[in-house]
Amino acid sequence: MHRRPPSFLLFLVVAAASRLVPAAAGDDGGWSKGTATFYGGGDASGTMGGACGYGSLYWSGYGTDTAALSSPLFDDGASCGQCFKVTCDAGASQWCLKGKSVTVTATNLCPPNYAVSGDEGGWCNPPRRHFDMAQPAWLQIAQYKGGIVPVLYQRTPCVKQGGVRFTMAGSNYFVLVLITNVAGTGSVKAVWVKGSSTDRMPMSRNWGANWQSLAGLAGQALTFGVTNTGGKTIVIPDVVPAWWKFGQSFTSGVQFSD
């Protein structure tokens, strides 16, 4: 089916067609209603990058079971890294693979298209709860020619190998840290950083899963405190050594348990 090309580096999103399905109660653990399309090609190469900042999803460990979320689900990046179990609503569409489900990770934003209505191309327009899934993930629950299907979804814990990963960027005057490979809730609510020569200081979300501190921390070993969206905090002492350079990644030996 037709796909329009990406229009912005951070928003590699494509849409397909559907009717509006309102969200149901149950976002706290039950099933909710939504819709889903797919993008990115058979190898999911078109899903790389994205509004969470994960870059190559192969390298960062998120693979091809991923999705771009409409803005009510994306929550200005607060949902980056969250995992959702999605199943096609077989009672509402002939294109569903009955009894099949897939767990996808939120890695991108599916932006609204207010130039068209929700029934004529604005599949990610609020208040629609929509998953624009990587094609390999989509094909686990629906037929390719379906294009768009009604789905049922729920949050589910993220399972990860190894510890939380920190990738350093910025300049001598600030640091921008991409936090990935987060298990449990998958998403991060708050972060603080302490240098070996500085006091502990809160970080703020710059965009997606990137957190910033407006302080020069080069040459210092860095300790991070990371709070997930479930309210649990882990502290990783000196996970980034004093000799770190911009562009390097460091994986901790610590991980969230749920």
PDB file of C-alpha atoms in Angstrom:
ATOM      1  CA  MET A   1       0.000   0.000   0.000  1.00  0.00           C
ATOM      2  CA  HIS A   2       1.084   3.595  -0.512  1.00  0.00           C
ATOM      3  CA  ARG A   3       3.408   5.177   2.052  1.00  0.00           C
ATOM      4  CA  ARG A   4       4.480   8.814   2.112  1.00  0.00           C
ATOM      5  CA  PRO A   5       8.214   9.403   2.722  1.00  0.00           C
ATOM      6  CA  PRO A   6       9.558  10.646   6.068  1.00  0.00           C
ATOM      7  CA  SER A   7       9.271  14.401   6.449  1.00  0.00           C
ATOM      8  CA  PHE A   8      11.526  14.970   9.450  1.00  0.00           C
ATOM      9  CA  LEU A   9      14.502  13.186  10.949  1.00  0.00           C
ATOM     10  CA  LEU A  10      12.800  12.672  14.269  1.00  0.00           C
ATOM     11  CA  PHE A  11       9.443  11.682  12.916  1.00  0.00           C
ATOM     12  CA  LEU A  12       9.883   8.752  10.537  1.00  0.00           C
ATOM     13  CA  VAL A  13       6.225   7.989  10.360  1.00  0.00           C
ATOM     14  CA  VAL A  14       3.904   6.661   7.701  1.00  0.00           C
ATOM     15  CA  ALA A  15       0.160   6.205   7.900  1.00  0.00           C
ATOM     16  CA  ALA A  16      -2.532   3.989   6.422  1.00  0.00           C
ATOM     17  CA  ALA A  17      -6.307   4.153   6.764  1.00  0.00           C
ATOM     18  CA  SER A  18      -8.962   3.503   9.449  1.00  0.00           C
ATOM     19  CA  ARG A  19     -12.083   4.371  11.319  1.00  0.00           C
ATOM     20  CA  LEU A  20     -11.904   5.985  14.744  1.00  0.00           C
ATOM     21  CA  VAL A  21     -11.973   3.563  17.657  1.00  0.00           C
ATOM     22  CA  PRO A  22     -12.257   5.309  21.025  1.00  0.00           C
ATOM     23  CA  ALA A  23      -9.987   4.352  23.884  1.00  0.00           C
ATOM     24  CA  ALA A  24     -11.565   2.073  26.422  1.00  0.00           C
ATOM     25  CA  ALA A  25     -11.038   2.029  30.142  1.00  0.00           C
ATOM     26  CA  GLY A  26      -8.183  -0.168  31.268  1.00  0.00           C
ATOM     27  CA  ASP A  27      -4.906   1.653  30.622  1.00  0.00           C
ATOM     28  CA  ASP A  28      -3.906   0.713  34.180  1.00  0.00           C
ATOM     29  CA  GLY A  29      -3.472  -2.940  33.256  1.00  0.00           C
ATOM     30  CA  GLY A  30      -6.584  -3.983  31.336  1.00  0.00           C
ATOM     31  CA  TRP A  31      -7.107  -3.994  27.585  1.00  0.00           C
ATOM     32  CA  SER A  32      -7.836  -0.789  25.683  1.00  0.00           C
ATOM     33  CA  LYS A  33      -9.030  -0.222  22.133  1.00  0.00           C
ATOM     34  CA  GLY A  34      -6.953   1.409  19.429  1.00  0.00           C
ATOM     35  CA  THR A  35      -5.942   1.088  15.798  1.00  0.00           C
ATOM     36  CA  ALA A  36      -2.745   0.100  14.024  1.00  0.00           C
ATOM     37  CA  THR A  37      -0.985   0.544  10.699  1.00  0.00           C
ATOM     38  CA  PHE A  38       2.578  -0.247   9.636  1.00  0.00           C
ATOM     39  CA  TYR A  39       5.619   1.530   8.164  1.00  0.00           C
ATOM     40  CA  GLY A  40       9.325   1.141   7.551  1.00  0.00           C
ATOM     41  CA  GLY A  41       9.576  -1.715   5.031  1.00  0.00           C
ATOM     42  CA  GLY A  42      10.031  -5.434   5.439  1.00  0.00           C
ATOM     43  CA  ASP A  43      13.393  -5.068   7.204  1.00  0.00           C
ATOM     44  CA  ALA A  44      12.164  -2.125   9.335  1.00  0.00           C
ATOM     45  CA  SER A  45      15.013   0.021   7.991  1.00  0.00           C
ATOM     46  CA  GLY A  46      12.619   2.947   7.643  1.00  0.00           C
ATOM     47  CA  THR A  47      11.949   2.955  11.377  1.00  0.00           C
ATOM     48  CA  MET A  48      15.495   3.901  12.392  1.00  0.00           C
ATOM     49  CA  GLY A  49      16.001   7.195  14.193  1.00  0.00           C
ATOM     50  CA  GLY A  50      12.715   8.497  15.466  1.00  0.00           C
ATOM     51  CA  ALA A  51      11.407  10.876  18.094  1.00  0.00           C
ATOM     52  CA  CYS A  52      12.786   8.912  21.044  1.00  0.00           C
ATOM     53  CA  GLY A  53      16.360   9.327  19.811  1.00  0.00           C
ATOM     54  CA  TYR A  54      17.323   5.652  19.916  1.00  0.00           C
ATOM     55  CA  GLY A  55      19.125   5.862  16.570  1.00  0.00           C
ATOM     56  CA  SER A  56      19.702   2.437  15.023  1.00  0.00           C
ATOM     57  CA  LEU A  57      17.128   0.196  16.660  1.00  0.00           C
ATOM     58  CA  TYR A  58      19.279  -2.806  15.767  1.00  0.00           C
ATOM     59  CA  TRP A  59      22.276  -1.383  17.655  1.00  0.00           C
ATOM     60  CA  SER A  60      20.255  -0.074  20.601  1.00  0.00           C
ATOM     61  CA  GLY A  61      18.577  -3.432  21.107  1.00  0.00           C
ATOM     62  CA  TYR A  62      14.981  -2.589  20.229  1.00  0.00           C
ATOM     63  CA  GLY A  63      14.993  -4.547  16.977  1.00  0.00           C
ATOM     64  CA  THR A  64      11.985  -4.670  14.678  1.00  0.00           C
ATOM     65  CA  ASP A  65       9.151  -5.147  17.191  1.00  0.00           C
ATOM     66  CA  THR A  66       8.596  -1.418  17.582  1.00  0.00           C
ATOM     67  CA  ALA A  67       5.925   1.218  17.014  1.00  0.00           C
ATOM     68  CA  ALA A  68       5.407   4.932  16.562  1.00  0.00           C
ATOM     69  CA  LEU A  69       2.643   6.154  18.870  1.00  0.00           C
ATOM     70  CA  SER A  70       0.027   8.805  18.281  1.00  0.00           C
ATOM     71  CA  SER A  71       0.482  11.816  20.553  1.00  0.00           C
ATOM     72  CA  PRO A  72      -2.075  10.787  23.230  1.00  0.00           C
ATOM     73  CA  LEU A  73       0.009   7.656  23.789  1.00  0.00           C
ATOM     74  CA  PHE A  74       3.434   9.226  23.134  1.00  0.00           C
ATOM     75  CA  ASP A  75       2.931  11.807  25.909  1.00  0.00           C
ATOM     76  CA  ASP A  76       5.661  14.205  24.734  1.00  0.00           C
ATOM     77  CA  GLY A  77       8.271  11.456  24.916  1.00  0.00           C
ATOM     78  CA  ALA A  78       7.407  10.168  28.387  1.00  0.00           C
ATOM     79  CA  SER A  79       6.327   6.855  26.813  1.00  0.00           C
ATOM     80  CA  CYS A  80       9.640   6.237  25.050  1.00  0.00           C
ATOM     81  CA  GLY A  81      10.778   2.716  25.836  1.00  0.00           C
ATOM     82  CA  GLN A  82       7.426   1.472  27.114  1.00  0.00           C
ATOM     83  CA  CYS A  83       6.272  -1.957  25.972  1.00  0.00           C
ATOM     84  CA  PHE A  84       2.785  -2.757  24.746  1.00  0.00           C
ATOM     85  CA  LYS A  85       1.189  -6.089  24.040  1.00  0.00           C
ATOM     86  CA  VAL A  86      -0.961  -5.637  20.938  1.00  0.00           C
ATOM     87  CA  THR A  87      -3.456  -8.033  19.409  1.00  0.00           C
ATOM     88  CA  CYS A  88      -5.641  -7.555  16.361  1.00  0.00           C
ATOM     89  CA  ASP A  89      -9.346  -7.334  17.205  1.00  0.00           C
ATOM     90  CA  ALA A  90     -10.465 -10.335  15.155  1.00  0.00           C
ATOM     91  CA  GLY A  91     -14.117  -9.684  15.919  1.00  0.00           C
ATOM     92  CA  ALA A  92     -13.903  -6.332  14.146  1.00  0.00           C
ATOM     93  CA  SER A  93     -11.701  -7.013  11.102  1.00  0.00           C
ATOM     94  CA  GLN A  94     -11.284  -9.760   8.518  1.00  0.00           C
ATOM     95  CA  TRP A  95      -7.574  -8.926   8.206  1.00  0.00           C
ATOM     96  CA  CYS A  96      -6.623 -10.078  11.693  1.00  0.00           C
ATOM     97  CA  LEU A  97      -4.551 -13.156  12.418  1.00  0.00           C
ATOM     98  CA  LYS A  98      -6.816 -14.627  15.042  1.00  0.00           C
ATOM     99  CA  GLY A  99      -5.271 -15.366  18.403  1.00  0.00           C
ATOM    100  CA  LYS A 100      -1.952 -13.691  17.578  1.00  0.00           C
ATOM    101  CA  SER A 101      -0.267 -10.918  19.570  1.00  0.00           C
ATOM    102  CA  VAL A 102       3.040  -9.074  19.565  1.00  0.00           C
ATOM    103  CA  THR A 103       4.896  -7.005  22.140  1.00  0.00           C
ATOM    104  CA  VAL A 104       6.210  -3.737  20.698  1.00  0.00           C
ATOM    105  CA  THR A 105       8.403  -1.019  22.169  1.00  0.00           C
ATOM    106  CA  ALA A 106       7.533   2.664  21.742  1.00  0.00           C
ATOM    107  CA  THR A 107      10.420   4.212  19.780  1.00  0.00           C
ATOM    108  CA  ASN A 108       8.840   6.997  17.732  1.00  0.00           C
ATOM    109  CA  LEU A 109       6.006   9.514  17.395  1.00  0.00           C
ATOM    110  CA  CYS A 110       3.269   9.250  14.807  1.00  0.00           C
ATOM    111  CA  PRO A 111       2.458  12.970  14.428  1.00  0.00           C
ATOM    112  CA  PRO A 112      -1.031  14.262  13.709  1.00  0.00           C
ATOM    113  CA  ASN A 113      -2.013  15.354  10.227  1.00  0.00           C
ATOM    114  CA  TYR A 114      -4.650  18.016  10.748  1.00  0.00           C
ATOM    115  CA  ALA A 115      -4.973  18.635   7.012  1.00  0.00           C
ATOM    116  CA  VAL A 116      -7.186  15.551   6.818  1.00  0.00           C
ATOM    117  CA  SER A 117      -9.849  14.094   9.069  1.00  0.00           C
ATOM    118  CA  GLY A 118      -9.375  11.091  11.290  1.00  0.00           C
ATOM    119  CA  ASP A 119     -11.251   8.915   8.813  1.00  0.00           C
ATOM    120  CA  GLU A 120      -9.416  10.136   5.708  1.00  0.00           C
ATOM    121  CA  GLY A 121      -5.740  10.026   6.577  1.00  0.00           C
ATOM    122  CA  GLY A 122      -5.376  11.600  10.010  1.00  0.00           C
ATOM    123  CA  TRP A 123      -4.885   8.238  11.635  1.00  0.00           C
ATOM    124  CA  CYS A 124      -2.723   9.696  14.383  1.00  0.00           C
ATOM    125  CA  ASN A 125      -4.870  12.747  15.068  1.00  0.00           C
ATOM    126  CA  PRO A 126      -5.887  13.161  18.740  1.00  0.00           C
ATOM    127  CA  PRO A 127      -7.748  11.693  20.503  1.00  0.00           C
ATOM    128  CA  ARG A 128      -7.036   8.577  18.451  1.00  0.00           C
ATOM    129  CA  ARG A 129      -4.846   5.969  20.159  1.00  0.00           C
ATOM    130  CA  HIS A 130      -2.877   4.589  17.296  1.00  0.00           C
ATOM    131  CA  PHE A 131       0.167   2.344  16.748  1.00  0.00           C
ATOM    132  CA  ASP A 132       2.134   2.787  13.524  1.00  0.00           C
ATOM    133  CA  MET A 133       4.049  -0.463  13.825  1.00  0.00           C
ATOM    134  CA  ALA A 134       7.221  -1.645  12.148  1.00  0.00           C
ATOM    135  CA  GLN A 135       6.119  -3.938   9.331  1.00  0.00           C
ATOM    136  CA  PRO A 136       7.673  -7.122  10.812  1.00  0.00           C
ATOM    137  CA  ALA A 137       5.717  -6.548  14.036  1.00  0.00           C
ATOM    138  CA  TRP A 138       2.489  -5.822  12.164  1.00  0.00           C
ATOM    139  CA  LEU A 139       2.730  -9.028  10.149  1.00  0.00           C
ATOM    140  CA  GLN A 140       2.638 -11.031  13.382  1.00  0.00           C
ATOM    141  CA  ILE A 141      -0.951  -9.941  14.022  1.00  0.00           C
ATOM    142  CA  ALA A 142      -2.495  -8.956  10.667  1.00  0.00           C
ATOM    143  CA  GLN A 143      -2.346  -9.462   6.918  1.00  0.00           C
ATOM    144  CA  TYR A 144      -0.314  -7.011   4.842  1.00  0.00           C
ATOM    145  CA  LYS A 145      -3.233  -6.066   2.584  1.00  0.00           C
ATOM    146  CA  GLY A 146      -5.370  -5.073   5.559  1.00  0.00           C
ATOM    147  CA  GLY A 147      -3.459  -1.784   5.856  1.00  0.00           C
ATOM    148  CA  ILE A 148      -5.133  -0.781   9.088  1.00  0.00           C
ATOM    149  CA  VAL A 149      -6.862  -2.797  11.767  1.00  0.00           C
ATOM    150  CA  PRO A 150      -8.589  -2.283  15.105  1.00  0.00           C
ATOM    151  CA  VAL A 151      -6.466  -3.571  17.972  1.00  0.00           C
ATOM    152  CA  LEU A 152      -6.590  -4.259  21.674  1.00  0.00           C
ATOM    153  CA  TYR A 153      -3.521  -3.259  23.667  1.00  0.00           C
ATOM    154  CA  GLN A 154      -2.138  -3.105  27.180  1.00  0.00           C
ATOM    155  CA  ARG A 155       1.097  -2.064  28.863  1.00  0.00           C
ATOM    156  CA  THR A 156       3.403  -4.954  29.662  1.00  0.00           C
ATOM    157  CA  PRO A 157       6.786  -5.157  31.425  1.00  0.00           C
ATOM    158  CA  CYS A 158       9.851  -4.786  29.207  1.00  0.00           C
ATOM    159  CA  VAL A 159      12.375  -7.632  29.310  1.00  0.00           C
ATOM    160  CA  LYS A 160      15.992  -6.612  28.697  1.00  0.00           C
ATOM    161  CA  GLN A 161      19.392  -8.272  28.701  1.00  0.00           C
ATOM    162  CA  GLY A 162      22.144  -6.494  30.626  1.00  0.00           C
ATOM    163  CA  GLY A 163      21.993  -3.197  32.443  1.00  0.00           C
ATOM    164  CA  VAL A 164      20.756   0.324  31.733  1.00  0.00           C
ATOM    165  CA  ARG A 165      22.854   2.024  29.043  1.00  0.00           C
ATOM    166  CA  PHE A 166      24.045   5.647  28.929  1.00  0.00           C
ATOM    167  CA  THR A 167      25.232   7.294  25.689  1.00  0.00           C
ATOM    168  CA  MET A 168      27.034  10.612  26.043  1.00  0.00           C
ATOM    169  CA  ALA A 169      26.578  13.659  23.831  1.00  0.00           C
ATOM    170  CA  GLY A 170      26.704  17.441  24.220  1.00  0.00           C
ATOM    171  CA  SER A 171      29.657  19.793  24.610  1.00  0.00           C
ATOM    172  CA  ASN A 172      32.041  21.088  27.250  1.00  0.00           C
ATOM    173  CA  TYR A 173      29.200  23.264  28.576  1.00  0.00           C
ATOM    174  CA  PHE A 174      26.388  20.725  28.864  1.00  0.00           C
ATOM    175  CA  VAL A 175      25.763  17.006  28.589  1.00  0.00           C
ATOM    176  CA  LEU A 176      23.000  15.204  26.756  1.00  0.00           C
ATOM    177  CA  VAL A 177      22.570  11.598  27.848  1.00  0.00           C
ATOM    178  CA  LEU A 178      20.539   9.020  25.949  1.00  0.00           C
ATOM    179  CA  ILE A 179      19.220   6.398  28.380  1.00  0.00           C
ATOM    180  CA  THR A 180      18.342   3.053  26.803  1.00  0.00           C
ATOM    181  CA  ASN A 181      17.835  -0.637  27.591  1.00  0.00           C
ATOM    182  CA  VAL A 182      15.493   0.097  30.487  1.00  0.00           C
ATOM    183  CA  ALA A 183      13.624  -2.967  31.752  1.00  0.00           C
ATOM    184  CA  GLY A 184      10.398  -3.034  33.752  1.00  0.00           C
ATOM    185  CA  THR A 185       8.272  -0.047  32.801  1.00  0.00           C
ATOM    186  CA  GLY A 186      10.749   0.699  30.005  1.00  0.00           C
ATOM    187  CA  SER A 187      10.342   4.461  30.350  1.00  0.00           C
ATOM    188  CA  VAL A 188      12.115   7.033  32.498  1.00  0.00           C
ATOM    189  CA  LYS A 189      10.373   9.626  34.678  1.00  0.00           C
ATOM    190  CA  ALA A 190      13.317  11.457  36.244  1.00  0.00           C
ATOM    191  CA  VAL A 191      17.119  11.478  36.259  1.00  0.00           C
ATOM    192  CA  TRP A 192      19.829  13.061  38.367  1.00  0.00           C
ATOM    193  CA  VAL A 193      23.574  13.131  37.795  1.00  0.00           C
ATOM    194  CA  LYS A 194      26.521  13.650  40.123  1.00  0.00           C
ATOM    195  CA  GLY A 195      30.047  14.250  38.931  1.00  0.00           C
ATOM    196  CA  SER A 196      33.098  13.258  40.949  1.00  0.00           C
ATOM    197  CA  SER A 197      33.736  16.996  41.486  1.00  0.00           C
ATOM    198  CA  THR A 198      30.153  18.305  41.563  1.00  0.00           C
ATOM    199  CA  ASP A 199      27.060  17.947  43.695  1.00  0.00           C
ATOM    200  CA  ARG A 200      24.048  15.928  42.616  1.00  0.00           C
ATOM    201  CA  MET A 201      21.857  17.861  40.164  1.00  0.00           C
ATOM    202  CA  PRO A 202      18.552  17.048  38.448  1.00  0.00           C
ATOM    203  CA  MET A 203      18.460  16.488  34.709  1.00  0.00           C
ATOM    204  CA  SER A 204      15.598  17.510  32.423  1.00  0.00           C
ATOM    205  CA  ARG A 205      14.146  15.733  29.422  1.00  0.00           C
ATOM    206  CA  ASN A 206      15.491  17.412  26.306  1.00  0.00           C
ATOM    207  CA  TRP A 207      13.605  15.227  23.829  1.00  0.00           C
ATOM    208  CA  GLY A 208      12.532  11.615  23.731  1.00  0.00           C
ATOM    209  CA  ALA A 209      14.851   9.496  25.870  1.00  0.00           C
ATOM    210  CA  ASN A 210      17.567  12.203  25.949  1.00  0.00           C
ATOM    211  CA  TRP A 211      18.214  13.927  29.279  1.00  0.00           C
ATOM    212  CA  GLN A 212      20.315  17.050  29.735  1.00  0.00           C
ATOM    213  CA  SER A 213      22.312  18.848  32.376  1.00  0.00           C
ATOM    214  CA  LEU A 214      23.435  22.414  31.787  1.00  0.00           C
ATOM    215  CA  ALA A 215      26.761  21.818  33.464  1.00  0.00           C
ATOM    216  CA  GLY A 216      30.234  21.045  32.194  1.00  0.00           C
ATOM    217  CA  LEU A 217      30.929  17.499  33.378  1.00  0.00           C
ATOM    218  CA  ALA A 218      33.761  16.489  31.047  1.00  0.00           C
ATOM    219  CA  GLY A 219      36.655  14.877  32.887  1.00  0.00           C
ATOM    220  CA  GLN A 220      34.504  13.678  35.781  1.00  0.00           C
ATOM    221  CA  ALA A 221      33.257  10.213  36.636  1.00  0.00           C
ATOM    222  CA  LEU A 222      29.460  10.292  36.590  1.00  0.00           C
ATOM    223  CA  THR A 223      26.923   8.683  38.876  1.00  0.00           C
ATOM    224  CA  PHE A 224      23.294   8.568  37.767  1.00  0.00           C
ATOM    225  CA  GLY A 225      20.052   8.112  39.619  1.00  0.00           C
ATOM    226  CA  VAL A 226      17.257   6.963  37.311  1.00  0.00           C
ATOM    227  CA  THR A 227      13.582   6.831  38.316  1.00  0.00           C
ATOM    228  CA  ASN A 228      11.251   4.850  36.078  1.00  0.00           C
ATOM    229  CA  THR A 229       7.612   5.689  35.441  1.00  0.00           C
ATOM    230  CA  GLY A 230       6.633   3.138  38.072  1.00  0.00           C
ATOM    231  CA  GLY A 231       8.354   5.292  40.689  1.00  0.00           C
ATOM    232  CA  LYS A 232      11.342   3.010  41.359  1.00  0.00           C
ATOM    233  CA  THR A 233      14.829   4.502  41.469  1.00  0.00           C
ATOM    234  CA  ILE A 234      18.176   2.852  40.859  1.00  0.00           C
ATOM    235  CA  VAL A 235      21.521   4.537  41.540  1.00  0.00           C
ATOM    236  CA  ILE A 236      24.512   3.583  39.379  1.00  0.00           C
ATOM    237  CA  PRO A 237      27.763   4.876  40.917  1.00  0.00           C
ATOM    238  CA  ASP A 238      30.529   5.927  38.520  1.00  0.00           C
ATOM    239  CA  VAL A 239      28.906   4.141  35.573  1.00  0.00           C
ATOM    240  CA  VAL A 240      30.585   6.686  33.272  1.00  0.00           C
ATOM    241  CA  PRO A 241      34.335   6.822  34.002  1.00  0.00           C
ATOM    242  CA  ALA A 242      36.308  10.056  34.132  1.00  0.00           C
ATOM    243  CA  TRP A 243      37.922   9.341  30.760  1.00  0.00           C
ATOM    244  CA  TRP A 244      34.600   9.293  28.862  1.00  0.00           C
ATOM    245  CA  LYS A 245      34.271  11.003  25.493  1.00  0.00           C
ATOM    246  CA  PHE A 246      31.231  12.325  23.633  1.00  0.00           C
ATOM    247  CA  GLY A 247      29.692   9.584  21.524  1.00  0.00           C
ATOM    248  CA  GLN A 248      30.664   6.772  23.881  1.00  0.00           C
ATOM    249  CA  SER A 249      28.152   4.420  25.545  1.00  0.00           C
ATOM    250  CA  PHE A 250      28.459   2.782  28.948  1.00  0.00           C
ATOM    251  CA  THR A 251      26.336  -0.089  30.253  1.00  0.00           C
ATOM    252  CA  SER A 252      25.719  -0.486  33.952  1.00  0.00           C
ATOM    253  CA  GLY A 253      25.495  -3.710  35.915  1.00  0.00           C
ATOM    254  CA  VAL A 254      22.190  -2.524  37.359  1.00  0.00           C
ATOM    255  CA  GLN A 255      18.701  -3.018  35.983  1.00  0.00           C
ATOM    256  CA  PHE A 256      15.081  -2.446  36.990  1.00  0.00           C
ATOM    257  CA  SER A 257      13.352  -5.608  38.119  1.00  0.00           C
ATOM    258  CA  ASP A 258       9.824  -4.701  37.008  1.00  0.00           C
TER     259      ASP A 258
END
